[in-house]
PDB file of C-alpha atoms and ligand atoms in Angstrom:
ATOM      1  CA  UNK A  18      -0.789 175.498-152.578  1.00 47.00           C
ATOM      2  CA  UNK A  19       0.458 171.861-153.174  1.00 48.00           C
ATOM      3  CA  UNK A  20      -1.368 168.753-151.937  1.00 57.00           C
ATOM      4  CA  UNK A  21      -0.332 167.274-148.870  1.00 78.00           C
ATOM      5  CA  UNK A  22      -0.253 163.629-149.414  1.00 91.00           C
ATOM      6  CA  UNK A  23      -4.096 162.095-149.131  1.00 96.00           C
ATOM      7  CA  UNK A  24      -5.485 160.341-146.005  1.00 97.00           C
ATOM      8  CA  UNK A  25      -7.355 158.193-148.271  1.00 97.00           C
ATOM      9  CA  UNK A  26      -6.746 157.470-152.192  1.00 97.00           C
ATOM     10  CA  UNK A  27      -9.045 155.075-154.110  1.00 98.00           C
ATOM     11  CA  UNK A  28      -8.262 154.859-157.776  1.00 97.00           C
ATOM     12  CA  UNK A  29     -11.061 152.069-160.048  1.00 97.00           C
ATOM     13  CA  UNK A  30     -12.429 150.912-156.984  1.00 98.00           C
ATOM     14  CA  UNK A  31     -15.367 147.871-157.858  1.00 98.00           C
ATOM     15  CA  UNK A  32     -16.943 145.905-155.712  1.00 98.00           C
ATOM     16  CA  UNK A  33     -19.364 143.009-155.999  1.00 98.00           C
ATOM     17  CA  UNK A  34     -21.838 141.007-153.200  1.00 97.00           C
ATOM     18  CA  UNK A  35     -23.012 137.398-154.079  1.00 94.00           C
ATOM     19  CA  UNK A  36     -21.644 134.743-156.105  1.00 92.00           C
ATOM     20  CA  UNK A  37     -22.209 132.998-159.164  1.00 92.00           C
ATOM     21  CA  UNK A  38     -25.076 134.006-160.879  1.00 92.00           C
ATOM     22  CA  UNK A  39     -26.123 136.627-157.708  1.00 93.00           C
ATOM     23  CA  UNK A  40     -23.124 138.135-158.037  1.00 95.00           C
ATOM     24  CA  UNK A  41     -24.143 142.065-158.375  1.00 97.00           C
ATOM     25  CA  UNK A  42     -21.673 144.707-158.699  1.00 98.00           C
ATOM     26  CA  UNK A  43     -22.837 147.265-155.898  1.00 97.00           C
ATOM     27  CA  UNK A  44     -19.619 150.006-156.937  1.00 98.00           C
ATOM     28  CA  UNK A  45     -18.446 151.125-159.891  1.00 98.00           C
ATOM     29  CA  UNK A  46     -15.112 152.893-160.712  1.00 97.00           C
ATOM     30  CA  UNK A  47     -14.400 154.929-157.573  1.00 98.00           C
ATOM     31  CA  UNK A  48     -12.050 157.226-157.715  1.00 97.00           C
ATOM     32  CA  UNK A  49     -11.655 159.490-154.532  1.00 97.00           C
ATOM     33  CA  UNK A  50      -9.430 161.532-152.567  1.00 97.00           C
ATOM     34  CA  UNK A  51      -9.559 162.896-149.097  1.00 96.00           C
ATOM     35  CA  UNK A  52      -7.008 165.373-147.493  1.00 95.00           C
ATOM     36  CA  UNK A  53      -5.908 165.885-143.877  1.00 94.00           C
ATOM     37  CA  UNK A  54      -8.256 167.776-142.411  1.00 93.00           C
ATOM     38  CA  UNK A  55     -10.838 168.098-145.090  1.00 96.00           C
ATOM     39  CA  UNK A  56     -14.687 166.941-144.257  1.00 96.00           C
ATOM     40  CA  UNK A  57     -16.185 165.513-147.073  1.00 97.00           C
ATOM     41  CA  UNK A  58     -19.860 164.597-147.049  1.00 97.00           C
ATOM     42  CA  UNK A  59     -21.643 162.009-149.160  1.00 97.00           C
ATOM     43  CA  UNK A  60     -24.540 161.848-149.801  1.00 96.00           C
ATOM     44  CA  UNK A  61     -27.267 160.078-151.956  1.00 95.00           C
ATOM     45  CA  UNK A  62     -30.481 157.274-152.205  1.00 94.00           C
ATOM     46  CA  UNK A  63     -30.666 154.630-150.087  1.00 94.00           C
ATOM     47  CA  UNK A  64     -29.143 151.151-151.534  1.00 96.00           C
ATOM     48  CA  UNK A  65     -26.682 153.435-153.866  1.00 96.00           C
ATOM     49  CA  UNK A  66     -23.489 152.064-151.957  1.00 97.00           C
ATOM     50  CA  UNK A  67     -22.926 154.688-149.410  1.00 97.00           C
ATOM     51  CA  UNK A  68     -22.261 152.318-146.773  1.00 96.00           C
ATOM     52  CA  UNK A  69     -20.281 149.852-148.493  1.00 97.00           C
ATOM     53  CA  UNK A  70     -17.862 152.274-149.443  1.00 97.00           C
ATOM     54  CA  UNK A  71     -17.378 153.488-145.755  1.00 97.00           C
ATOM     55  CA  UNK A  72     -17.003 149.710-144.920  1.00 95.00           C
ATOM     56  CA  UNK A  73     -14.346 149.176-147.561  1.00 97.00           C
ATOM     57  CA  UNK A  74     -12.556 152.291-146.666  1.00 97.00           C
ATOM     58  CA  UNK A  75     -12.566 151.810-142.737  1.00 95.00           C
ATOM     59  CA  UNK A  76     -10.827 148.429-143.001  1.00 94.00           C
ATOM     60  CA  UNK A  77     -14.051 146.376-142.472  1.00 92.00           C
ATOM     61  CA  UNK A  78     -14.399 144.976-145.617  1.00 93.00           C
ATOM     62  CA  UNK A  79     -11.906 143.419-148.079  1.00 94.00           C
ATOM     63  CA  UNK A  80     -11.019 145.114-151.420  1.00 97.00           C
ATOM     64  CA  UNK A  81     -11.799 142.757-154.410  1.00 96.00           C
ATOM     65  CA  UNK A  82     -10.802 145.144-157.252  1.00 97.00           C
ATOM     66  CA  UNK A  83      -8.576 148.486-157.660  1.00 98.00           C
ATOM     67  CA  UNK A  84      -6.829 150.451-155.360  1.00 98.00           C
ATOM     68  CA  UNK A  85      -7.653 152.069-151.580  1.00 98.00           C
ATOM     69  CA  UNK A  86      -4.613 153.301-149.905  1.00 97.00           C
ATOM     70  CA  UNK A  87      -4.967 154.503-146.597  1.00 97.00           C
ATOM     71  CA  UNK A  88      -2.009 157.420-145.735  1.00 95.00           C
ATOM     72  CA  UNK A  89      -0.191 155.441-148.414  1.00 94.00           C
ATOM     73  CA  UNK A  90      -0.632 151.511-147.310  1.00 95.00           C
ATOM     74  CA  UNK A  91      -2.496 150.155-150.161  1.00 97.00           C
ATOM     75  CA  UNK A  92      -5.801 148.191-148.612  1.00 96.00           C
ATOM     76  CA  UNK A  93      -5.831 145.523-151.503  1.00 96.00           C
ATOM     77  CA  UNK A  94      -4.418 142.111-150.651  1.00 94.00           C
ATOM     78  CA  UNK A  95      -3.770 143.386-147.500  1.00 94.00           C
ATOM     79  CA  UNK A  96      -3.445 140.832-144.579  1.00 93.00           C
ATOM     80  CA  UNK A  97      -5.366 140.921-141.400  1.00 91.00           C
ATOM     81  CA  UNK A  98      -3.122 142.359-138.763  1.00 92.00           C
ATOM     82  CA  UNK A  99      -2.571 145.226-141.462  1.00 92.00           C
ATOM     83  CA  UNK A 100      -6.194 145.532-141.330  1.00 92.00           C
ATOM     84  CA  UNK A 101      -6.188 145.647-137.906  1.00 91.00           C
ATOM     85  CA  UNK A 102      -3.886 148.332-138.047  1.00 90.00           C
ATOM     86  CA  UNK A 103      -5.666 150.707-140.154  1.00 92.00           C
ATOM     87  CA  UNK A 104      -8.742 150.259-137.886  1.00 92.00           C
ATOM     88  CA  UNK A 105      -7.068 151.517-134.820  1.00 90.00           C
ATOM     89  CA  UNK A 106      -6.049 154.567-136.771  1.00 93.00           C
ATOM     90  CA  UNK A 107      -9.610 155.295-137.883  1.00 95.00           C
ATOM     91  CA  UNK A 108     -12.499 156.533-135.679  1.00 94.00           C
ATOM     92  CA  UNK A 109     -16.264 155.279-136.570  1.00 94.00           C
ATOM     93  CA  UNK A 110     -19.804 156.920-135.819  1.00 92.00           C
ATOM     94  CA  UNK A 111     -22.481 155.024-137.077  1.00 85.00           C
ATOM     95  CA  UNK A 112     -26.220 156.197-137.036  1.00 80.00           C
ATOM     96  CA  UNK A 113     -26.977 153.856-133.930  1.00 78.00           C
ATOM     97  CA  UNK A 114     -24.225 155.107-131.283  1.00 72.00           C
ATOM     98  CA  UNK A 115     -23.494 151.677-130.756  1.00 86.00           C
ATOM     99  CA  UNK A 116     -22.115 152.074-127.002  1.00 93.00           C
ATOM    100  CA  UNK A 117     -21.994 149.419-124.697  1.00 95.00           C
ATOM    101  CA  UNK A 118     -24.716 149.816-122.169  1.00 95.00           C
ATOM    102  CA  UNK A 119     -23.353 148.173-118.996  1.00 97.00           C
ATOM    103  CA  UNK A 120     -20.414 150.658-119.500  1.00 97.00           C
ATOM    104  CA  UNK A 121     -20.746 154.417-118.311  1.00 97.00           C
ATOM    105  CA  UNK A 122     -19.984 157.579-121.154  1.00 97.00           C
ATOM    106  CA  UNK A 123     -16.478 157.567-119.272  1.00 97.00           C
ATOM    107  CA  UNK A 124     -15.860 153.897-119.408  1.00 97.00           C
ATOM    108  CA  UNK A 125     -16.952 153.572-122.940  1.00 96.00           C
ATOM    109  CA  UNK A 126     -14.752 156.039-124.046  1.00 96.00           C
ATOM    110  CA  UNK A 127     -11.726 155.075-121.866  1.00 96.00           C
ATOM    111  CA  UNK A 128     -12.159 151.835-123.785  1.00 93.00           C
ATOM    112  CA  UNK A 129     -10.991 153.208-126.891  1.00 91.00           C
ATOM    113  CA  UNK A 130      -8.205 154.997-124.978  1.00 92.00           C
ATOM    114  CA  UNK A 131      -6.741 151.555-124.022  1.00 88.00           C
ATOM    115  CA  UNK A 132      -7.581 149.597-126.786  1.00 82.00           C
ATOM    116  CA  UNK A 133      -5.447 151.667-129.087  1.00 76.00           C
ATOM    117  CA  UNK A 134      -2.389 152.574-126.582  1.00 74.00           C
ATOM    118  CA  UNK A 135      -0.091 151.072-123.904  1.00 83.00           C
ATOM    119  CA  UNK A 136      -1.503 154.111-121.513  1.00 89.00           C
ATOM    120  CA  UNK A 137      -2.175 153.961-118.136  1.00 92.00           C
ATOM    121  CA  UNK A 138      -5.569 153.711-116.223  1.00 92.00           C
ATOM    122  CA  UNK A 139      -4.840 157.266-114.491  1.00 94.00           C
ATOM    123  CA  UNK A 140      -4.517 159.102-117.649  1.00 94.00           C
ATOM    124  CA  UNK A 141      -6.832 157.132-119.818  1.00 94.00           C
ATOM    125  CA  UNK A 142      -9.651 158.393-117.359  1.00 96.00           C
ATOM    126  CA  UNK A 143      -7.599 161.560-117.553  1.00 96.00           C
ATOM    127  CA  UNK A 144      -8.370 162.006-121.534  1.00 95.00           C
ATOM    128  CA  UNK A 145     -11.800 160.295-121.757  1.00 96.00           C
ATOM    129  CA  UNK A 146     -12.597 163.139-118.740  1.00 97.00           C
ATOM    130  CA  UNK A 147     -11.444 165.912-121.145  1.00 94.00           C
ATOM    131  CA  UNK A 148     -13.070 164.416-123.958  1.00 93.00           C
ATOM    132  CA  UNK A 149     -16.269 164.482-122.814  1.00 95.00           C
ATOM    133  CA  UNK A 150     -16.012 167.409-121.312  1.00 94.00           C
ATOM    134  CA  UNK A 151     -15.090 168.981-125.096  1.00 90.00           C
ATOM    135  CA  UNK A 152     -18.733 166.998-126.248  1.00 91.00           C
ATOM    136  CA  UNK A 153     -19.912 169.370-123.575  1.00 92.00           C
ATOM    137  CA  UNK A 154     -20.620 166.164-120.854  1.00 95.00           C
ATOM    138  CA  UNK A 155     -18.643 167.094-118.234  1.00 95.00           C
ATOM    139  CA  UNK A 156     -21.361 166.590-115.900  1.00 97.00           C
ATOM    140  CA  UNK A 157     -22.534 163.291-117.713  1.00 97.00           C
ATOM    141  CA  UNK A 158     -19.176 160.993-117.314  1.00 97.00           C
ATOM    142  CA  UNK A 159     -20.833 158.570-114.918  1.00 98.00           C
ATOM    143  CA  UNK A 160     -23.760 158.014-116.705  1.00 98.00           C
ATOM    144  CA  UNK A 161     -24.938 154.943-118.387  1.00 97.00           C
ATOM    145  CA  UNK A 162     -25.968 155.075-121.769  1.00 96.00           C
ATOM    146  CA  UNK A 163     -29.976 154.242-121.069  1.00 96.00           C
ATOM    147  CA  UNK A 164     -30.359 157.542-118.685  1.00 96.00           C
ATOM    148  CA  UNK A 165     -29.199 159.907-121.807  1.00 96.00           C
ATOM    149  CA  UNK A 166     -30.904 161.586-124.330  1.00 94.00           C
ATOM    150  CA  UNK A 167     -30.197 160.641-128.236  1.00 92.00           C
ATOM    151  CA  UNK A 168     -27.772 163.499-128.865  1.00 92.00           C
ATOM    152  CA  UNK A 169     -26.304 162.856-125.560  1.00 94.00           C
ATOM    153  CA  UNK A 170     -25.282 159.316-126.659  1.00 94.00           C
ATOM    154  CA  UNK A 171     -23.967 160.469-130.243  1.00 91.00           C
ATOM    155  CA  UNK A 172     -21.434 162.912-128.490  1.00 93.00           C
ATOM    156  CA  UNK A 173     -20.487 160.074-126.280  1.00 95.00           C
ATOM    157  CA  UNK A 174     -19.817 158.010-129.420  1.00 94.00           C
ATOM    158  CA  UNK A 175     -17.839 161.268-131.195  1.00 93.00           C
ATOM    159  CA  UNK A 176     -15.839 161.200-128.070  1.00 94.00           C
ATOM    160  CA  UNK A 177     -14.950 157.599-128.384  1.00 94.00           C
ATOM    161  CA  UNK A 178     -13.881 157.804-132.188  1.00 93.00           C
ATOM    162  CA  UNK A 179     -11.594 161.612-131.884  1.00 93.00           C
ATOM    163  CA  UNK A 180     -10.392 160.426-128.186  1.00 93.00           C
ATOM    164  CA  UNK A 181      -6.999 158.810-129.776  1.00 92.00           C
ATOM    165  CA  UNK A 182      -6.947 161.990-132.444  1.00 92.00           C
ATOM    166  CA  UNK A 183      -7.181 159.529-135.834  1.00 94.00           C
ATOM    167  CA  UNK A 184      -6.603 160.936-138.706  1.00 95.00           C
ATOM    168  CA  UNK A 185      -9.446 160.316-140.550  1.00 97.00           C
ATOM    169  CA  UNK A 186     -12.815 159.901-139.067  1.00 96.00           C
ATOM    170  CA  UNK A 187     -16.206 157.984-140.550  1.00 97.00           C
ATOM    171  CA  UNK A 188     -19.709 159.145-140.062  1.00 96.00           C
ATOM    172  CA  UNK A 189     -22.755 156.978-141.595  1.00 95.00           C
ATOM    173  CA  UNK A 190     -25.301 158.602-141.136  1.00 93.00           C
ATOM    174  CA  UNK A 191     -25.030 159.773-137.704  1.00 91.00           C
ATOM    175  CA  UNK A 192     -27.649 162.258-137.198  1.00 89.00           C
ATOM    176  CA  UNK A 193     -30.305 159.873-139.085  1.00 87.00           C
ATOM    177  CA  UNK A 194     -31.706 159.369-135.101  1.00 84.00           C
ATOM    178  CA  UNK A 195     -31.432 163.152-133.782  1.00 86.00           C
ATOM    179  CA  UNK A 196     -34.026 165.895-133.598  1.00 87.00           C
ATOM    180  CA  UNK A 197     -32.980 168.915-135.398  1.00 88.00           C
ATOM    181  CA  UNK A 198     -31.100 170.998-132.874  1.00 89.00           C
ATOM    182  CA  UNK A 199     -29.088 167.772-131.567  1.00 87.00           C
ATOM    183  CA  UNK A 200     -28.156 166.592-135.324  1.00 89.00           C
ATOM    184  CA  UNK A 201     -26.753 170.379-135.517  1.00 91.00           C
ATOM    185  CA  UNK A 202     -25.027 170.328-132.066  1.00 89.00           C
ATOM    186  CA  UNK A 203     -23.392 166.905-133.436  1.00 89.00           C
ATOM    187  CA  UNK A 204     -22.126 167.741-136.562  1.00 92.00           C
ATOM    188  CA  UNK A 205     -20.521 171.244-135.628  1.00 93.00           C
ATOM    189  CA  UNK A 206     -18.695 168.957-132.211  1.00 91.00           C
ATOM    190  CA  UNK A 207     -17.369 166.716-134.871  1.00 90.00           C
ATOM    191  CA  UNK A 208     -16.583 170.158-137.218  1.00 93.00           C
ATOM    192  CA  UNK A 209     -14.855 171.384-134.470  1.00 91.00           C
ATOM    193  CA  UNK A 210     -12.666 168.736-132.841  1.00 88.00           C
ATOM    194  CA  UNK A 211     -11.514 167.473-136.482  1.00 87.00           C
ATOM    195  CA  UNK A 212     -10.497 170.816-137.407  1.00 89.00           C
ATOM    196  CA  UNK A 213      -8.499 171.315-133.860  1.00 90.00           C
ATOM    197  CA  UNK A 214      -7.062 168.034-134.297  1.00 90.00           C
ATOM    198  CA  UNK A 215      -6.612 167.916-137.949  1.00 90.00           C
ATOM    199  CA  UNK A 216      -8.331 164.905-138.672  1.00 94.00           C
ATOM    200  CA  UNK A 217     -10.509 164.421-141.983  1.00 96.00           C
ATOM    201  CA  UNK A 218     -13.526 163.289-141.869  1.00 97.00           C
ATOM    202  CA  UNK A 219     -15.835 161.550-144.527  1.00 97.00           C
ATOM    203  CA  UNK A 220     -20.010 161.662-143.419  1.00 97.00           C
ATOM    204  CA  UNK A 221     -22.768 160.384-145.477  1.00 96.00           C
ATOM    205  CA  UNK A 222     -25.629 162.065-144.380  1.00 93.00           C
ATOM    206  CA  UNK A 223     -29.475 162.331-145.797  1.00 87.00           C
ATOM    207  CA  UNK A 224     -29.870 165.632-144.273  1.00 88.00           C
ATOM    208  CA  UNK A 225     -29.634 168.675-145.939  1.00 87.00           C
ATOM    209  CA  UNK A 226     -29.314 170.923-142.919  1.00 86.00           C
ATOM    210  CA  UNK A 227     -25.684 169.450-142.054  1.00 91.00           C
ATOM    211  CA  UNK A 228     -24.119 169.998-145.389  1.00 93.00           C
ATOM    212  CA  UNK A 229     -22.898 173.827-145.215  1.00 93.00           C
ATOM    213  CA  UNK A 230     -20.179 171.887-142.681  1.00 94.00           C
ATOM    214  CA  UNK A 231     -18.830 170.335-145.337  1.00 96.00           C
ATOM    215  CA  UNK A 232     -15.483 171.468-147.387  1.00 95.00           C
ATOM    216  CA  UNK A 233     -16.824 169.616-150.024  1.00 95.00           C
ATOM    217  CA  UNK A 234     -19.983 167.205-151.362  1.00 96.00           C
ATOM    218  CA  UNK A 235     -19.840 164.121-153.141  1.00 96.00           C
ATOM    219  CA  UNK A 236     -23.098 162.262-154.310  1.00 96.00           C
ATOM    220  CA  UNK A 237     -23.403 158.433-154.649  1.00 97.00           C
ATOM    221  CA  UNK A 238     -26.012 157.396-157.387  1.00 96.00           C
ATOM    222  CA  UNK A 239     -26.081 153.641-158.205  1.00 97.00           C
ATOM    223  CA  UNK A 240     -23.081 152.782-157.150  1.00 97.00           C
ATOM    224  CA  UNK A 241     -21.365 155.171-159.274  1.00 97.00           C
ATOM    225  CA  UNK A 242     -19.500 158.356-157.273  1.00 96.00           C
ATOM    226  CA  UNK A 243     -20.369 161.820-159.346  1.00 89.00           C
ATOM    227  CA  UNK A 244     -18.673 164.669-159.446  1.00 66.00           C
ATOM    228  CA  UNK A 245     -18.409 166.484-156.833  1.00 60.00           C
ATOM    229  CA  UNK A 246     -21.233 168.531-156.042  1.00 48.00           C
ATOM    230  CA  UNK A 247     -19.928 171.621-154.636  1.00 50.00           C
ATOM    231  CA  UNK A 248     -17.449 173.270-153.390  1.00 48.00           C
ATOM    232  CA  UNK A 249     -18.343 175.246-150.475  1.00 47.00           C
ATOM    233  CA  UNK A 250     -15.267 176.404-148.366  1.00 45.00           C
ATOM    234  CA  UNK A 251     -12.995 178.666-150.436  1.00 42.00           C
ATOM    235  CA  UNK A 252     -10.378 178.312-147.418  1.00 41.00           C
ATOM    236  CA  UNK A 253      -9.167 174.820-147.401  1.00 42.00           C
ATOM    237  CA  UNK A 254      -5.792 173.919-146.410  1.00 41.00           C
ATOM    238  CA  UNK A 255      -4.519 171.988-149.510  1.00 38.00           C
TER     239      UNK A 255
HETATM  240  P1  LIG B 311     -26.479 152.692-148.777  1.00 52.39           P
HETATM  241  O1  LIG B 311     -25.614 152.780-147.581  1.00 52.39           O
HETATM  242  O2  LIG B 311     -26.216 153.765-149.798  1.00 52.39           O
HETATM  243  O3  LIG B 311     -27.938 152.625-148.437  1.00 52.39           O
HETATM  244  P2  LIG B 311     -25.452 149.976-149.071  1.00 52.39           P
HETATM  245  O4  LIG B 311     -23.995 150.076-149.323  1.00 52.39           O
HETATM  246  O5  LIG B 311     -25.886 149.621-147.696  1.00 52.39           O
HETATM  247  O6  LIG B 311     -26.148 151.320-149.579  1.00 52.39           O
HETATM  248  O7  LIG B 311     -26.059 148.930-150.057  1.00 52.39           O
HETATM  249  C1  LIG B 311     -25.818 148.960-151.477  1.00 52.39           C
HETATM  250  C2  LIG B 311     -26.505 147.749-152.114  1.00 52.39           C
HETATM  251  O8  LIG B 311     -25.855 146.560-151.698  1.00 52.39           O
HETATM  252  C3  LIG B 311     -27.961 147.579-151.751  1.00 52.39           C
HETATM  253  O9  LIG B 311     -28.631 147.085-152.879  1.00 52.39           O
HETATM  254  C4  LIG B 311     -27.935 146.545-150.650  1.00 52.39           C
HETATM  255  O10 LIG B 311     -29.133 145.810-150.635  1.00 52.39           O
HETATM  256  C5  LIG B 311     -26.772 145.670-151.056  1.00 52.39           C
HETATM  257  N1  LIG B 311     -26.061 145.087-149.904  1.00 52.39           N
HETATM  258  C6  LIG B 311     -25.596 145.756-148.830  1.00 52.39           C
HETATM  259  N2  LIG B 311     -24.944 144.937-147.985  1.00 52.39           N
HETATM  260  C7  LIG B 311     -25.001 143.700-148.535  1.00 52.39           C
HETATM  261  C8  LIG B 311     -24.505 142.410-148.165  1.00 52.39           C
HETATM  262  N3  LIG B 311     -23.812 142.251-147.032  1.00 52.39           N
HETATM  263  N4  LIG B 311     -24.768 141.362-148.989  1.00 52.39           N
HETATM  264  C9  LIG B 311     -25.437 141.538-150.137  1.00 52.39           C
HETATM  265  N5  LIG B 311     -25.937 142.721-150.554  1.00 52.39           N
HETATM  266  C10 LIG B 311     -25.728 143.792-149.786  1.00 52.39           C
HETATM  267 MG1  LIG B 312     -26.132 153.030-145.580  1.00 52.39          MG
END
């Protein structure tokens, strides 16, 4: 089948932290593409550049040298509100769920709902509700964030990030704080609602249990990206 165009394309990516004589290149030559719908996981050491890629791809971060095109809108020398943009199109999951505590589940996802759309209050609770309830929290919307277990709080966070369906979704390490059974849970909700919605996702994970969800495996060694490790799923929609 032929290639639909890719969410993300990064072609010689470098990048560098420090200045002068600290400068330190911390990525070297990236070249990577990821396809709508496709969940790609990374993995690799600590300090190899895991994160600093996600950064760079999610919009956080500027690109100082090559080329990272999100859906086609080349990240280099791009300005600010651009930036902006791309963010809103992009949902994050870091390894600390990074909700706001005086918020409840509901709230804190709603707050993504409205953030990215002119929507109103009625049927932003209405899809933060439904959300939820597809985390399997139904009975948890009113909640605050303290009075929930670990897992609990990472679906709240998927919710948040696949609430406004983006197309491509990042994951750094987001199990890193779960017990076994609630890493699992998390990683086949996220499985799940990308593949309903379509959206891609890219997860860099340390944990070997999570990676049969994966379409395909990259490794990150030293800042360098290796060939792709495997190739698990033999029915990808390319
Ligand atoms: P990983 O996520 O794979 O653990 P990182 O991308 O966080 O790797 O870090 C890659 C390297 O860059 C490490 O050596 C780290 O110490 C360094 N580094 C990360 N962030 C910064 C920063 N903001 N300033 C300077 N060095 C950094
Ligand atoms: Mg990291």
């Amino acid at each position: 089948m032929i290639s639909k165009e890719p969410v993300i394309a990064i072609k010689s990516l470098n990048h560098y932290y420090g200045r002068g004589s600290l400068r330190r290149q911390i990525l070297f030559d990236i070249n990577l593409d990821i396809y709508p719908g496709e969940i790609v996981i990374m993995t690799g050491p600590s300090g190899s550049g895991k994160t600093t890629l996600l950064s760079l791809i999610g919009g956080l971060r500027s690109v100082q040298e090559g080329s990272l095109k999100f859906l086609g809108e080349e990240l280099y020398a791009a300005s600010q509100s651009k930036l902006v943009q791309i963010r809103r199109n992009i949902g994050y999951i870091f390894q600390a769920h990074n909700l706001l505590g005086f918020l409840t589940a509901r709230q804190n996802v709603q707050m993504a709902v409205e953030l990215s759309e002119n929507i109103s209050q009625a049927e932003a609770i209405k899809q933060s509700e439904a959300m939820l309830a597809s985390v399997g929290l139904q009975e948890r919307v009113n909640y605050y964030p303290d009075n929930l277990s670990g897992g609990q709080k990472q679906r709240i966070a998927i919710a948040r990030a696949l609430v406004n369906h983006p197309p491509l979704v990042l994951a750094d390490e987001p199990t890193a704080a779960l017990d076994k059974q609630s890493g699992r849970d998390v990683v086949e909700i996220m499985q799940r609602l990308a593949k309903d919605q379509g959206s891609a996702i890219l997860l860099v994970t340390h944990d070997n249990r999570i990676l049969d969800i994966a379409d395909r495996i990259v490794q990150m060694e030293d800042g360098l990206l290796t060939r792709d490790a495997q190739n698990i799923s033999t029915n990808q929609h390319k």
